[in-house]
Amino acid sequence: MAPMIVLFTDFGLEGPYSGQVKTVLHLTAPGIPVFDLFSDLPPGKPQPAAYLLAAYGAWFPPGTVILAVVDPGVGSARGAVVVEVDGRWHVGPANGLFELVARRATRVRSWQIPPPSAAISSSFHGRDLFAPIAGDLARGESPVGRLCPEGMPRRPDWPDDFPEVAYIDRFGNAMTGLRAAVLPERARLATAGQVLTRRRTFSDVPPGEAFWYENSNGLAEIAVNCGRADAALGLNVGSPVAILP
Amino acid sequence: MAPMIVLFTDFGLEGPYSGQVKTVLHLTAPGIPVFDLFSDLPPGKPQPAAYLLAAYGAWFPPGTVILAVVDPGVGSARGAVVVEVDGRWHVGPANGLFELVARRATRVRSWQIPPPSAAISSSFHGRDLFAPIAGDLARGESPVGRLCPEGMPRRPDWPDDFPEVAYIDRFGNAMTGLRAAVLPERARLATAGQVLTRRRTFSDVPPGEAFWYENSNGLAEIAVNCGRADAALGLNVGSPVAILP
Amino acid sequence: MAPMIVLFTDFGLEGPYSGQVKTVLHLTAPGIPVFDLFSDLPPGKPQPAAYLLAAYGAWFPPGTVILAVVDPGVGSARGAVVVEVDGRWHVGPANGLFELVARRATRVRSWQIPPPSAAISSSFHGRDLFAPIAGDLARGESPVGRLCPEGMPRRPDWPDDFPEVAYIDRFGNAMTGLRAAVLPERARLATAGQVLTRRRTFSDVPPGEAFWYENSNGLAEIAVNCGRADAALGLNVGSPVAILP
């Protein structure tokens, strides 16, 4: 499979950040296609992003390089890693962002990226540290840095599924960090004082009615047909979601 | 003319949807350029989108494949079509989105896309059903599905021009669904309790003054020089616009 | 260095404008990569954009063509220019947008673009006038128009550094038009009734604390660790920023 590079960040598309990252990728790995998976992840929150990455990154073919940056600790001593999982490469900060990708994988290898030179920016490692590495990997180079025999730093305290709203999309739908496949078929979700039943898709419920469904990447998602679930139910990133069997 | 693929959707760019669609297009039709025409159409509203598509899609050269998805009925029994109009291909739901494109064309052919397999997502036909078809068409393949001798489902009840605000852009300008070329030269537009006269462009009126003009794709658009028409006049998508001759 | 084209505009990405510009660039200069540097510049304000362009454009390699459009006077008699500075090409309106690029350069050449034909749009010169010129330059063609021996129109009244907030990014950080390198090492910045000290990066201050730092393109930027500076301090584009030595 020909390689591709996928961006998974909280950088936004309209300001300078994603465009500069893409320029570096082009200069490092000319001709390799780059796709925006998420560019508006909840700013500075690696935990919800980690559950989204596990659900959405696995959709891409082996050989894909995922440049994942949600990095509130940029410029500090937090580590930086390359993680290879089932043929997909991940590059980014060692802050838990790859925890669920690794936990659900059959084979994980990780490399510790050496501390960057003082010459690079202290606030934009996405452009100055991670993008050149992602470009090199996409061109087929071996990872830089030290292979970690013990594996990358892990977050055993994080649950297997995340009972919170992890992302609200442009339609007002609220993605949770819960995999629909691990929920009982008749499970209801309780959030913001309401109890929601499972439906197959939007057109299965009357306009204005709230429900939850398995979204197109396997997450339990809260929605309102012909409406905005965030506004109708008062949901935000971080709203807790309880499972009622 | 070398083909290109154009996206015309309500998916947004920053979340996962447009990026996943572009990934499928790349895997189906590698090397064919993809452009975002509109990615923030009013969510779930095929009618205003139909008038925008007729105005903006015709700007692209013959051979272009337009992937158009504003699809509140996704997952229901609503049909799906390929529509060829004057050398341009259109792929999307059979919900009226192509009504004005077809009505204004000199030659229309349409194909009914077979119902999708149960294996694909019920909520993201843009990625799972329409994008592979758009990619195949861009590579020069013939349309799948049954040619409709009687033509695709039509919306004879929709007017030739749409007397409402169809889209509000980043500057606060309000595009209507009215073609400027069919309006009397001295027509005024009445909306939100105000009567607006026609001007050529922004710099022809004093700062702060509201007016209407023929926009760069031929639609009557309501604007305020150095200001936001939506805020100044209280306009929203769906605000009625009356023509005063 | 292989050429690239960079977009620096207030057009937004989600509506039709950037996509149409990219389509024209593709038709004019097929195969040359196009990157979005800023697409959400403060609408209609060439002055703050001029300082951002000087800071961010210089990051790109020689040979780059920068299509810069913040153009409130579109359709009026305002001039249009091609400006070559240290091997980078700039195309856009002659409204001050290139003032700081030119002022900080070692060598500047400029060409006056002839007035456009009446056949093109009066409201979208980015697509109809500037994009074809940018595409031609990227293909290696010589600039059209008359070389200005006296140089392009200048704005000697604009300061060398701009003591205002010029842009607020998706994280709520407020970029100023001040180069950090010209400020005293211990300079404090006063804005919105607060006095801010300089730090190296976010993780050097406690969560919730406001500070300023040299951003990844050399501008003084006001930020709050794990928070939004715009909301916390009440900053907007145009908020004055004073330097306290």
mmCIF file with all atom_site columns, C-alpha atoms in Angstrom, chain C residues 50 53-55 57 83 85-86 90 97-106 108 152 154:
data_model
loop_
_atom_site.group_PDB
_atom_site.id
_atom_site.type_symbol
_atom_site.label_atom_id
_atom_site.label_alt_id
_atom_site.label_comp_id
_atom_site.label_asym_id
_atom_site.label_entity_id
_atom_site.label_seq_id
_atom_site.pdbx_PDB_ins_code
_atom_site.Cartn_x
_atom_site.Cartn_y
_atom_site.Cartn_z
_atom_site.occupancy
_atom_site.B_iso_or_equiv
_atom_site.pdbx_formal_charge
_atom_site.auth_seq_id
_atom_site.auth_comp_id
_atom_site.auth_asym_id
_atom_site.auth_atom_id
_atom_site.pdbx_PDB_model_num
ATOM 1  C CA . ALA C 1 50  ? 1.002  43.143 6.622  1.00 0.00 ? 50  ALA C CA 1
ATOM 2  C CA . LEU C 1 53  ? 2.942  38.396 6.358  1.00 0.00 ? 53  LEU C CA 1
ATOM 3  C CA . ALA C 1 54  ? 6.384  39.812 7.080  1.00 0.00 ? 54  ALA C CA 1
ATOM 4  C CA . ALA C 1 55  ? 6.787  37.379 9.984  1.00 0.00 ? 55  ALA C CA 1
ATOM 5  C CA . GLY C 1 57  ? 6.078  34.621 4.687  1.00 0.00 ? 57  GLY C CA 1
ATOM 6  C CA . VAL C 1 83  ? 6.478  42.137 -5.499 1.00 0.00 ? 83  VAL C CA 1
ATOM 7  C CA . VAL C 1 85  ? 11.617 40.149 -2.294 1.00 0.00 ? 85  VAL C CA 1
ATOM 8  C CA . ASP C 1 86  ? 14.732 38.061 -1.694 1.00 0.00 ? 86  ASP C CA 1
ATOM 9  C CA . HIS C 1 90  ? 4.052  38.158 -3.731 1.00 0.00 ? 90  HIS C CA 1
ATOM 10 C CA . LEU C 1 97  ? -0.256 44.449 2.476  1.00 0.00 ? 97  LEU C CA 1
ATOM 11 C CA . PHE C 1 98  ? 3.368  44.128 1.275  1.00 0.00 ? 98  PHE C CA 1
ATOM 12 C CA . GLU C 1 99  ? 4.688  47.202 3.094  1.00 0.00 ? 99  GLU C CA 1
ATOM 13 C CA . LEU C 1 100 ? 6.557  45.399 5.847  1.00 0.00 ? 100 LEU C CA 1
ATOM 14 C CA . VAL C 1 101 ? 7.805  42.630 3.579  1.00 0.00 ? 101 VAL C CA 1
ATOM 15 C CA . ALA C 1 102 ? 9.359  45.316 1.392  1.00 0.00 ? 102 ALA C CA 1
ATOM 16 C CA . ARG C 1 103 ? 10.640 47.450 4.251  1.00 0.00 ? 103 ARG C CA 1
ATOM 17 C CA . ARG C 1 104 ? 12.566 44.580 5.828  1.00 0.00 ? 104 ARG C CA 1
ATOM 18 C CA . ALA C 1 105 ? 14.014 43.252 2.569  1.00 0.00 ? 105 ALA C CA 1
ATOM 19 C CA . THR C 1 106 ? 17.462 43.655 1.132  1.00 0.00 ? 106 THR C CA 1
ATOM 20 C CA . VAL C 1 108 ? 12.734 44.592 -3.734 1.00 0.00 ? 108 VAL C CA 1
ATOM 21 C CA . MET C 1 152 ? 5.282  50.109 -5.459 1.00 0.00 ? 152 MET C CA 1
ATOM 22 C CA . ARG C 1 154 ? 4.445  52.592 0.115  1.00 0.00 ? 154 ARG C CA 1
#
